[in-house]
XYZ file of C-alpha atoms in Angstrom:
699
model
C 135.524 -52.385 -85.484
C 133.457 -54.676 -87.630
C 133.084 -53.344 -91.236
C 129.571 -54.776 -91.502
C 128.450 -52.520 -88.630
C 130.102 -49.467 -90.334
C 128.463 -50.319 -93.584
C 125.219 -50.487 -91.930
C 125.588 -47.002 -90.246
C 127.131 -45.563 -93.501
C 124.099 -46.963 -95.495
C 121.596 -45.425 -92.989
C 123.179 -41.802 -93.085
C 123.268 -41.906 -96.784
C 119.619 -42.836 -97.029
C 118.526 -40.528 -94.121
C 121.138 -37.593 -94.453
C 118.740 -35.119 -92.801
C 117.988 -37.449 -89.760
C 119.797 -36.210 -86.725
C 119.267 -39.748 -85.121
C 120.949 -41.513 -87.748
C 124.093 -39.201 -87.688
C 124.165 -39.204 -83.868
C 123.942 -42.913 -83.742
C 126.848 -43.165 -86.303
C 128.895 -40.575 -84.109
C 128.114 -42.392 -81.038
C 129.700 -45.624 -82.510
C 133.166 -44.115 -82.116
C 134.840 -43.343 -78.861
C 137.654 -40.692 -78.173
C 140.356 -43.053 -79.170
C 139.132 -42.965 -82.835
C 138.764 -39.172 -82.773
C 139.854 -38.574 -86.304
C 137.184 -40.866 -87.758
C 134.654 -39.250 -85.516
C 135.730 -35.847 -86.604
C 135.149 -36.711 -90.109
C 131.706 -37.816 -89.385
C 130.964 -34.575 -87.393
C 132.097 -32.471 -90.413
C 129.823 -34.539 -92.790
C 126.917 -34.346 -90.333
C 127.168 -30.671 -89.928
C 127.217 -30.138 -93.763
C 123.774 -31.806 -93.800
C 122.513 -30.290 -90.370
C 124.266 -26.885 -89.953
C 121.437 -25.639 -87.545
C 121.964 -28.500 -85.080
C 123.067 -27.106 -81.730
C 123.934 -30.382 -80.198
C 126.091 -31.461 -83.068
C 128.000 -28.097 -82.904
C 128.358 -28.156 -79.253
C 129.605 -31.734 -78.804
C 131.849 -31.352 -81.771
C 133.702 -28.181 -80.524
C 133.996 -29.644 -77.065
C 135.408 -32.807 -78.329
C 137.795 -30.776 -80.567
C 138.943 -28.632 -77.564
C 139.886 -31.913 -75.652
C 141.828 -33.093 -78.606
C 143.723 -29.805 -79.014
C 144.721 -29.550 -75.541
C 148.360 -29.937 -75.017
C 149.404 -29.002 -78.649
C 151.605 -25.871 -79.343
C 149.718 -22.652 -79.651
C 150.528 -22.341 -83.474
C 149.824 -25.988 -84.182
C 147.445 -26.833 -87.111
C 144.896 -28.463 -84.636
C 144.449 -25.164 -82.758
C 144.050 -23.163 -85.846
C 141.515 -25.547 -87.292
C 139.565 -25.436 -84.181
C 139.455 -21.587 -84.250
C 138.236 -21.950 -87.732
C 135.464 -24.385 -86.713
C 134.344 -21.924 -84.073
C 134.102 -19.314 -86.678
C 131.848 -21.572 -88.782
C 129.747 -22.474 -85.766
C 128.893 -18.882 -84.918
C 127.609 -18.228 -88.511
C 124.884 -20.723 -87.777
C 124.663 -20.497 -83.993
C 124.723 -16.718 -83.440
C 121.917 -16.843 -81.070
C 123.410 -19.450 -78.797
C 125.283 -17.718 -75.840
C 127.005 -20.969 -74.819
C 128.772 -21.172 -78.202
C 129.995 -17.699 -77.906
C 131.066 -18.227 -74.356
C 133.115 -21.408 -75.188
C 134.605 -19.490 -78.266
C 135.779 -16.558 -76.034
C 137.246 -19.107 -73.545
C 139.030 -20.923 -76.189
C 140.584 -17.646 -77.627
C 141.897 -16.715 -74.026
C 143.259 -20.287 -73.718
C 144.833 -19.892 -77.148
C 146.296 -16.519 -75.987
C 144.477 -14.609 -78.935
C 143.342 -11.588 -76.771
C 142.699 -9.168 -79.646
C 140.681 -11.743 -81.471
C 138.951 -12.510 -78.156
C 137.726 -9.050 -77.788
C 136.491 -8.879 -81.350
C 134.630 -11.957 -81.051
C 133.154 -10.577 -77.742
C 131.951 -7.475 -79.502
C 130.316 -9.668 -82.246
C 128.641 -11.740 -79.549
C 127.075 -8.655 -77.997
C 125.841 -7.397 -81.338
C 124.414 -10.912 -82.059
C 122.700 -11.756 -78.749
C 119.792 -10.019 -77.196
C 120.738 -7.626 -74.079
C 119.214 -10.134 -71.534
C 122.011 -12.681 -72.349
C 124.911 -10.267 -72.252
C 125.503 -10.868 -68.517
C 126.886 -14.344 -69.294
C 129.470 -13.005 -71.694
C 130.525 -10.099 -69.534
C 131.252 -12.541 -66.596
C 133.460 -14.606 -68.770
C 135.436 -11.989 -70.516
C 136.001 -9.704 -67.320
C 137.391 -12.541 -65.402
C 140.049 -12.849 -68.113
C 140.556 -9.015 -68.402
C 141.087 -8.838 -64.642
C 143.731 -11.462 -64.768
C 145.691 -9.712 -67.522
C 148.263 -6.936 -66.552
C 147.028 -4.329 -69.088
C 145.775 -1.017 -67.389
C 144.622 0.423 -70.708
C 142.586 -2.540 -71.576
C 141.155 -2.953 -68.188
C 139.991 0.745 -68.045
C 138.422 0.329 -71.435
C 136.482 -2.851 -70.798
C 135.502 -1.893 -67.172
C 134.122 1.532 -68.466
C 132.120 -0.446 -71.061
C 130.822 -3.048 -68.459
C 129.793 -0.344 -66.007
C 127.566 1.178 -68.665
C 125.738 -2.184 -68.777
C 125.748 -2.824 -64.941
C 126.521 0.108 -62.798
C 126.099 -1.974 -59.567
C 129.612 -3.512 -59.950
C 131.391 -0.294 -59.408
C 132.463 -0.922 -55.759
C 133.798 -4.481 -56.745
C 135.819 -3.060 -59.619
C 137.235 -0.341 -57.317
C 138.458 -2.862 -54.960
C 139.997 -4.825 -57.896
C 141.913 -1.608 -58.958
C 143.154 -1.147 -55.372
C 144.409 -4.797 -55.056
C 146.173 -4.583 -58.576
C 148.202 -1.528 -57.640
C 149.063 2.090 -58.392
C 148.648 1.753 -62.411
C 145.037 0.953 -61.781
C 144.213 3.638 -59.349
C 143.059 6.312 -61.806
C 140.592 3.985 -63.140
C 139.258 3.422 -59.569
C 139.006 7.050 -59.003
C 137.338 7.650 -62.257
C 134.801 4.861 -61.435
C 134.127 6.336 -58.041
C 133.513 9.777 -59.261
C 131.051 8.741 -61.969
C 129.327 6.577 -59.429
C 129.163 9.370 -56.902
C 127.737 11.777 -59.415
C 124.969 9.481 -60.734
C 123.742 8.004 -57.352
C 121.318 9.837 -55.147
C 122.531 8.032 -52.031
C 126.142 7.083 -51.886
C 127.146 4.525 -49.332
C 129.756 5.160 -46.731
C 131.920 2.308 -48.060
C 132.299 4.027 -51.370
C 133.586 7.182 -49.770
C 136.044 5.193 -47.814
C 137.275 3.442 -50.984
C 137.859 6.936 -52.567
C 139.862 7.805 -49.538
C 142.044 4.679 -50.093
C 142.648 5.698 -53.674
C 143.327 9.279 -52.805
C 145.795 8.270 -50.104
C 147.522 6.094 -52.748
C 147.840 9.044 -55.075
C 145.460 7.696 -57.746
C 142.986 10.533 -57.927
C 144.847 13.812 -57.991
C 144.247 14.450 -61.668
C 140.862 12.970 -61.752
C 138.794 14.447 -58.982
C 138.185 17.447 -56.820
C 139.322 15.803 -53.802
C 138.434 18.567 -51.212
C 134.674 18.942 -52.466
C 134.031 15.321 -52.928
C 135.255 14.383 -49.470
C 133.588 17.346 -47.703
C 130.435 16.175 -49.497
C 130.909 12.779 -48.014
C 131.526 14.216 -44.568
C 128.424 16.182 -44.587
C 126.367 13.230 -45.977
C 127.687 10.731 -43.277
C 128.221 13.116 -40.292
C 127.667 10.146 -37.800
C 130.547 8.189 -39.225
C 132.868 10.666 -40.772
C 136.211 10.026 -39.007
C 137.855 8.199 -41.768
C 136.878 10.762 -44.345
C 138.337 13.635 -42.259
C 141.654 11.729 -41.895
C 141.684 10.982 -45.777
C 141.201 14.633 -46.458
C 144.095 15.662 -44.186
C 146.389 13.123 -45.460
C 145.592 14.381 -48.976
C 146.558 17.831 -48.101
C 149.816 16.639 -46.373
C 150.720 14.501 -49.372
C 150.372 17.484 -51.517
C 152.848 19.398 -49.303
C 150.195 21.434 -47.388
C 151.061 20.078 -43.781
C 149.585 23.181 -42.244
C 146.251 22.761 -44.057
C 146.331 19.048 -43.206
C 146.653 19.796 -39.487
C 143.969 22.580 -39.710
C 141.586 19.919 -41.306
C 142.165 17.524 -38.360
C 141.639 20.265 -35.752
C 138.471 21.158 -37.630
C 137.405 17.456 -37.504
C 137.920 17.376 -33.647
C 135.631 20.189 -33.393
C 132.722 18.716 -35.687
C 132.741 15.021 -35.305
C 129.766 13.688 -33.336
C 130.978 10.247 -32.183
C 133.746 9.430 -29.695
C 134.929 6.643 -32.140
C 135.550 9.259 -34.834
C 137.159 11.556 -32.420
C 139.770 8.984 -31.482
C 140.337 8.112 -35.167
C 141.034 11.765 -35.921
C 143.142 12.158 -32.762
C 145.366 9.104 -33.727
C 146.165 10.706 -37.210
C 146.717 14.116 -35.511
C 149.098 12.670 -32.978
C 151.074 10.774 -35.822
C 151.377 13.911 -37.751
C 152.660 15.985 -34.946
C 154.968 13.263 -33.910
C 156.399 13.084 -37.509
C 156.907 16.861 -37.660
C 159.005 16.606 -34.369
C 161.011 13.635 -35.641
C 161.737 15.036 -39.187
C 163.130 18.378 -37.901
C 166.478 18.885 -36.191
C 166.927 21.210 -33.175
C 169.361 23.281 -35.108
C 167.154 24.043 -38.102
C 163.674 23.755 -36.530
C 161.997 26.993 -37.516
C 159.475 28.941 -35.539
C 156.595 27.876 -37.623
C 157.150 24.056 -36.836
C 157.735 24.817 -33.237
C 154.407 26.723 -32.967
C 152.590 23.914 -34.696
C 154.153 21.358 -32.455
C 153.268 23.249 -29.369
C 149.691 23.823 -30.571
C 149.483 20.112 -31.288
C 150.450 19.151 -27.798
C 147.925 21.587 -26.367
C 145.073 20.121 -28.563
C 146.058 16.511 -27.588
C 146.147 17.327 -23.966
C 142.465 18.268 -23.801
C 140.993 14.970 -24.640
C 138.238 15.021 -22.016
C 137.215 18.425 -23.177
C 137.045 17.043 -26.735
C 135.028 14.064 -25.744
C 132.640 16.363 -23.944
C 132.317 18.364 -27.051
C 131.480 15.277 -29.098
C 128.732 14.261 -26.726
C 127.250 17.779 -26.672
C 127.183 17.983 -30.539
C 125.707 14.550 -30.636
C 123.016 15.624 -28.015
C 122.879 19.241 -27.144
C 119.974 18.598 -24.626
C 122.157 16.683 -22.176
C 122.345 18.812 -19.209
C 124.933 16.842 -17.262
C 127.382 17.341 -20.137
C 126.966 21.161 -20.104
C 127.790 21.127 -16.387
C 130.692 18.804 -16.699
C 132.164 21.173 -19.456
C 131.944 24.166 -17.208
C 133.768 22.254 -14.412
C 136.492 21.391 -16.792
C 137.005 25.014 -17.599
C 137.093 25.834 -13.868
C 139.797 23.182 -13.388
C 141.740 25.004 -16.124
C 141.300 28.256 -14.399
C 139.166 29.735 -17.171
C 136.279 31.074 -15.274
C 135.052 33.164 -18.138
C 134.538 30.194 -20.488
C 132.788 28.114 -17.807
C 130.205 30.906 -17.491
C 129.848 31.217 -21.190
C 129.312 27.525 -21.437
C 126.605 27.589 -18.893
C 124.878 30.519 -20.538
C 125.154 28.714 -23.984
C 123.560 25.645 -22.302
C 120.700 27.790 -21.066
C 120.062 28.862 -24.580
C 120.572 25.588 -26.208
C 118.528 23.236 -23.870
C 114.858 23.063 -24.465
C 113.462 19.747 -23.017
C 116.716 18.438 -21.352
C 117.948 15.019 -20.676
C 120.179 13.908 -17.514
C 118.802 16.946 -15.811
C 116.707 19.992 -16.553
C 117.394 23.662 -17.490
C 116.976 24.727 -13.806
C 120.038 22.588 -12.987
C 122.135 24.906 -15.243
C 120.602 27.931 -13.710
C 121.359 26.362 -10.209
C 124.967 25.776 -11.114
C 125.257 29.401 -12.535
C 123.602 30.963 -9.464
C 125.713 29.045 -7.066
C 128.880 30.249 -8.827
C 127.802 33.985 -8.728
C 126.657 33.538 -5.080
C 130.220 32.171 -4.162
C 131.730 35.065 -5.957
C 129.666 37.640 -3.914
C 127.642 38.940 -6.985
C 124.167 38.767 -5.459
C 122.725 41.381 -8.032
C 123.676 38.929 -10.793
C 122.223 36.034 -8.776
C 118.809 37.915 -8.518
C 118.946 38.793 -12.067
C 119.384 35.107 -13.061
C 116.603 34.007 -10.718
C 114.143 36.573 -12.361
C 115.360 35.394 -15.731
C 114.807 31.738 -14.858
C 111.236 32.482 -13.907
C 110.526 33.692 -17.475
C 111.794 30.379 -18.809
C 109.332 27.565 -19.499
C 110.318 25.543 -16.489
C 108.043 23.095 -14.818
C 106.504 23.984 -11.277
C 108.833 21.392 -9.764
C 111.965 23.024 -11.494
C 110.939 26.433 -10.410
C 110.283 25.263 -6.950
C 113.704 23.765 -6.522
C 115.363 26.940 -7.997
C 113.402 28.926 -5.482
C 114.637 26.652 -2.690
C 118.163 27.075 -3.831
C 117.997 30.972 -3.775
C 116.345 31.091 -0.503
C 118.870 28.847 1.095
C 121.574 30.709 -0.336
C 120.270 33.943 1.054
C 119.946 32.335 4.372
C 123.483 30.912 4.320
C 124.948 34.268 3.573
C 122.872 35.821 6.322
C 120.377 37.727 4.416
C 117.253 36.500 6.101
C 115.184 39.423 5.092
C 115.691 38.882 1.418
C 115.216 35.098 1.901
C 111.805 35.863 3.563
C 110.844 38.164 0.533
C 111.602 35.277 -1.882
C 109.518 32.704 0.086
C 106.504 35.140 0.592
C 106.486 35.926 -3.092
C 106.591 32.112 -3.957
C 103.803 31.368 -1.763
C 101.435 34.066 -2.738
C 97.978 32.766 -3.936
C 98.859 33.978 -7.400
C 102.225 31.967 -7.399
C 102.317 28.969 -9.774
C 104.786 27.325 -7.280
C 102.710 27.931 -4.161
C 101.946 24.148 -3.643
C 105.634 22.947 -4.151
C 107.257 21.231 -1.435
C 110.590 22.585 -2.078
C 109.319 26.184 -1.616
C 107.788 25.319 1.659
C 110.914 23.593 2.823
C 112.808 26.642 2.013
C 110.177 28.811 3.980
C 110.730 26.313 6.898
C 114.562 26.888 6.766
C 113.915 30.705 6.877
C 111.640 30.369 9.995
C 114.060 28.150 11.661
C 116.707 30.749 11.113
C 114.431 33.408 12.687
C 113.911 31.042 15.636
C 110.095 31.798 15.966
C 108.190 28.657 17.124
C 104.831 30.030 15.984
C 106.283 30.811 12.503
C 107.559 27.177 12.203
C 104.408 25.848 13.349
C 102.537 27.868 10.862
C 104.678 26.591 8.055
C 104.404 22.900 9.258
C 100.592 23.303 9.267
C 100.435 24.831 5.925
C 102.515 21.908 4.473
C 100.074 19.426 5.992
C 97.224 21.334 4.592
C 98.655 21.448 1.084
C 99.865 17.852 1.168
C 103.495 18.584 0.474
C 104.938 17.397 3.772
C 107.130 14.325 3.989
C 107.090 11.647 6.652
C 110.267 12.615 8.017
C 109.028 16.151 8.231
C 106.022 15.088 10.014
C 108.148 13.361 12.689
C 110.345 16.501 12.935
C 107.208 18.611 13.619
C 105.945 16.149 16.190
C 109.475 16.090 17.888
C 109.274 19.826 17.867
C 106.014 20.048 19.541
C 106.791 17.375 22.060
C 109.764 19.236 23.107
C 108.776 22.893 23.016
C 105.108 22.914 22.722
C 104.443 22.955 26.496
C 105.524 26.498 26.589
C 102.751 27.473 24.321
C 100.179 24.818 25.713
C 100.069 22.970 22.377
C 101.791 19.769 23.365
C 98.588 17.621 22.963
C 98.215 18.693 19.404
C 100.594 16.084 18.332
C 97.730 13.530 18.132
C 95.910 15.715 15.803
C 99.086 16.110 13.691
C 99.413 12.345 13.535
C 95.800 11.962 12.326
C 95.913 14.686 9.787
C 99.292 13.643 8.415
C 98.204 9.901 8.074
C 95.536 10.976 5.725
C 97.917 12.749 3.458
C 100.017 9.440 2.876
C 99.502 5.928 1.330
C 100.893 2.870 2.571
C 103.385 1.663 3.608
C 104.341 5.209 4.799
C 100.885 5.607 6.430
C 101.458 2.431 8.176
C 104.783 3.451 9.578
C 103.101 6.671 10.971
C 100.432 4.547 12.608
C 103.031 2.493 14.295
C 104.629 5.530 15.609
C 101.323 6.972 16.671
C 100.396 3.815 18.569
C 103.742 3.754 20.389
C 103.636 7.365 21.504
C 100.004 7.138 22.514
C 100.243 4.000 24.457
C 103.404 4.916 26.189
C 101.566 8.053 27.593
C 97.952 7.014 27.955
C 98.084 3.199 27.726
C 96.991 2.831 31.326
C 94.431 5.790 31.423
C 92.724 5.706 27.960
C 92.363 2.072 27.234
C 89.176 2.452 25.154
C 90.780 5.141 22.977
C 93.823 2.921 22.364
C 91.442 0.181 21.223
C 89.641 2.657 18.869
C 93.017 3.724 17.309
C 93.795 0.115 16.598
C 90.357 -0.620 15.176
C 90.461 2.649 13.010
C 93.860 1.572 11.587
C 92.789 -1.910 10.913
C 89.709 -0.630 9.058
C 91.596 1.649 6.701
C 94.684 -0.310 5.906
C 95.259 -2.729 3.014
C 95.182 -6.380 3.463
C 98.926 -6.786 3.336
C 99.516 -4.413 6.338
C 96.815 -5.868 8.681
C 99.007 -8.486 10.074
C 101.613 -5.938 11.334
C 99.042 -3.509 12.967
C 97.317 -6.593 14.480
C 100.518 -7.575 16.369
C 100.493 -4.097 17.861
C 96.874 -4.553 18.932
C 97.560 -8.148 20.270
C 100.490 -6.892 22.177
C 98.444 -4.160 23.734
C 95.670 -6.544 24.624
C 98.163 -8.893 26.262
C 99.289 -6.328 28.620
C 95.635 -5.971 29.698
C 95.209 -9.683 30.377
C 92.271 -9.616 27.900
C 92.406 -13.099 26.461
C 88.940 -12.942 24.898
C 89.802 -9.781 22.867
C 93.055 -11.418 21.702
C 91.189 -14.467 20.394
C 88.549 -12.273 18.841
C 91.348 -10.240 17.100
C 92.819 -13.268 15.560
C 89.449 -14.585 14.523
C 88.916 -11.264 12.539
C 92.384 -10.927 11.115
C 92.685 -14.412 9.517
C 89.600 -13.477 7.454
C 91.196 -10.180 6.340
C 94.891 -10.650 5.665
C 96.317 -11.313 2.306
C 97.098 -15.018 1.219
C 100.946 -14.453 1.642
C 100.588 -13.642 5.281
C 97.879 -16.253 6.190
C 100.252 -18.914 7.306
C 102.075 -16.565 9.690
C 98.882 -15.359 11.026
C 97.611 -18.802 11.845
C 100.947 -19.678 13.538
C 100.564 -16.546 15.754
C 96.783 -17.501 16.318
C 97.681 -21.056 17.265
C 100.393 -19.996 19.704
C 98.141 -17.538 21.444
C 95.213 -20.034 21.644
C 97.848 -22.605 23.005
C 98.932 -20.259 25.720
C 95.297 -19.062 26.661
C 93.250 -22.244 26.177
C 95.533 -25.273 25.757
C 96.753 -27.572 23.119
C 93.544 -29.110 22.105
C 91.937 -25.709 21.145
C 95.241 -24.853 19.375
C 95.156 -28.083 17.362
C 91.592 -27.007 16.117
C 93.002 -23.565 14.994
C 96.046 -25.343 13.264
C 93.742 -27.789 11.344
C 91.649 -24.879 10.310
C 94.613 -23.152 8.942
C 95.657 -26.141 7.117
C 92.461 -26.022 5.107
C 93.055 -22.471 4.018
C 96.808 -22.054 3.451
C 98.546 -23.330 0.309
C 99.907 -26.810 0.037
C 103.447 -25.456 0.179
C 103.068 -24.094 3.634
C 100.766 -26.423 5.414
C 103.753 -28.465 6.765
C 104.547 -25.514 8.890
C 101.267 -25.541 10.819
C 101.407 -29.276 11.254
C 104.993 -28.948 12.726
C 103.914 -26.135 15.135
C 100.849 -28.022 16.174
C 102.953 -31.149 16.813
C 105.219 -29.008 18.846
C 102.372 -27.726 21.125
C 101.055 -31.191 21.553
C 104.459 -32.373 22.566
C 104.660 -29.707 25.174
C 101.487 -31.088 26.651
C 102.838 -34.662 26.345
C 99.947 -35.561 23.749
C 102.322 -38.086 22.038
C 99.838 -39.990 19.843
C 98.226 -36.649 18.424
C 101.605 -35.139 17.758
C 102.631 -38.244 15.841
C 99.408 -37.987 13.792
C 100.369 -34.306 13.139
C 103.772 -35.471 11.944
C 102.357 -38.145 9.665
C 99.727 -35.730 8.033
C 102.351 -32.939 7.481
C 104.975 -35.239 5.928
C 102.950 -36.021 2.767
C 103.850 -32.766 1.046
C 107.014 -31.770 2.895
C 110.130 -32.172 0.915
C 113.117 -33.812 2.784
C 115.698 -31.546 1.076
C 113.734 -28.230 1.258
C 112.327 -28.505 4.748
C 114.940 -30.564 6.935
C 113.511 -28.825 10.113
C 110.295 -30.797 9.954
C 112.089 -34.184 9.385
C 114.753 -33.603 12.115
C 112.004 -32.664 14.580
C 110.236 -35.807 13.838
C 113.338 -37.901 13.958
C 114.011 -36.328 17.425
C 110.551 -36.996 18.585
C 110.733 -40.650 17.608
C 113.982 -41.203 19.368
C 112.567 -39.705 22.418
C 109.030 -41.021 22.469
C 108.761 -43.766 19.798
C 109.902 -47.339 19.501
C 111.291 -49.566 16.670
C 107.966 -49.773 14.726
C 107.102 -46.117 14.889
C 110.615 -45.265 13.774
C 110.287 -47.663 11.029
C 107.094 -45.852 9.828
C 109.006 -42.610 9.888
C 111.698 -44.064 7.510
C 108.922 -45.434 5.270
C 107.285 -42.230 5.187
C 110.502 -40.330 4.422
C 111.360 -42.740 1.667
C 107.834 -42.331 0.050
C 108.103 -38.499 0.210
C 111.603 -38.645 -1.304
C 110.301 -40.797 -4.108
C 107.373 -38.352 -4.703
C 109.707 -35.502 -4.962
C 112.206 -37.300 -6.970
C 114.821 -36.914 -4.230
C 116.221 -40.373 -4.041
């Protein structure tokens, strides 16, 4: 380097010894290959500007690069440590200088000095900047194999930032058994100082306990049971941890008892299987670790008890579901069936009685279903007094009218089944009194009907049917059964013609489509009997039905009316019916109605009149269905050998008729041209087909 340049910078720093710019320019003149010269200038500059952060920072970093690769006890390293000491005298409020100093001491293997410098840094810096230093030093503390130092530093750090508890516990578990007491201590302090402990933290404590790191630090029993109560919906691993702790302490019987208690208290199937897996492993281990010659009675008893417990998995699952939702009626009944399969009738009955006490609202069934199950059992056992007592008790419950009605139906049919018709009659008469809250329930009247059928009194049966129609609780099937009964046996009492009144009164009780089906049956029966003698009455029935039915059912009823008028050769009435119906049917049925209308006009008045009907329909139906009317019109014209008009219908209908979706139209037109057309007309067909395929993107 030229001496003139150096002299220039030297003269500048001597004249401006307090100028950072002058010193920085002088330092920048040298590269790292001339570090010794550069270092001397740094030293001179820092004597003049000891409060310059940039000078200290760059000087120390450059010195570190120079010191790397030298022995630990080399003068270069010792000098750099001394320089760091000098820097923190002036830069005590600069966290980066402290951070670099700590990192340098760790690199230099000066752990004790590193801790002391760290303490000085904490005292010098404001608390808001401590996080930077903690992150640096704890990274190095974790990498060291010193449980005592780790414990001390972690304890101090958690006083500053308690949110890191779980992370440090995980570190302890990874580092091994010597660190587990620290993990236990951290968790206990955290559990005691947090109002809501996460499930993960309890599970970490279980891991620590299972590895034997918490025996002398924590009251394992109380802590884990507190966690079980806190996380009752996800407590399986905590139960298993508590049981394993007992077993590791040599209290195998206590561990087994804990697992059995867990199976009786967990409220999720997943937790149940976690506990069962551990329980099965413990029982299996007991069997393998004891020889037949020296197996004592206690071990044999425990083993047999374990096999019994493990065998009842479905019962345990059912218990879990009931604990989770005690309102589940189907599970109460399933549990009673399980007891019956085991031959334990007493427990089955007790289960149903407990279900009656527990269920309030009920899901997957109602409380009346439990009563029904219990009543059926006692009835099969012949204990009719108990049945009557249960029925009376059920009526005092807050059952809905429908539930109480079904229960009454059960008790009545049960009485009929065992031949006690008198008792059954008492039940239904009581249930149908004016003061009864279930007097309008269909199930009660169906039970009443069953009693009267058993008594075989026609007047009694008719009376019940009439009352059911009056109340409105009769079903369409029961209406047809009533009509069939009157048709077959009513002649003896002179009431066979009341079936028409039954039809009319019953239809008023139903809505469509059920009312429509009854109308159809009414038409068929009446027309078959009086179709020739009471023509006007038949027409009145059809008109009455069409007047009252919704638009979507008018087409179906009109078909019946048209069929009837066709048998009377009344073409005028057929045409008038269709003219009226096309104005009243719903849009979905309009196309089909016009197809029928056109066919009827074609048969009665010819193809020219039918063409007018079809063209009228095209104007009213949607574009997606107009091709059907054009096709049907073309067929009518072909039958009457009107070739030109038929071809015109094909041309008009083809405009919005997809080739892929409606091949029937195009195949019919193709056959038509092959039979009646020529080369030019067939070419027109192909052109029209190509245009339509292009329009629909079907090329």
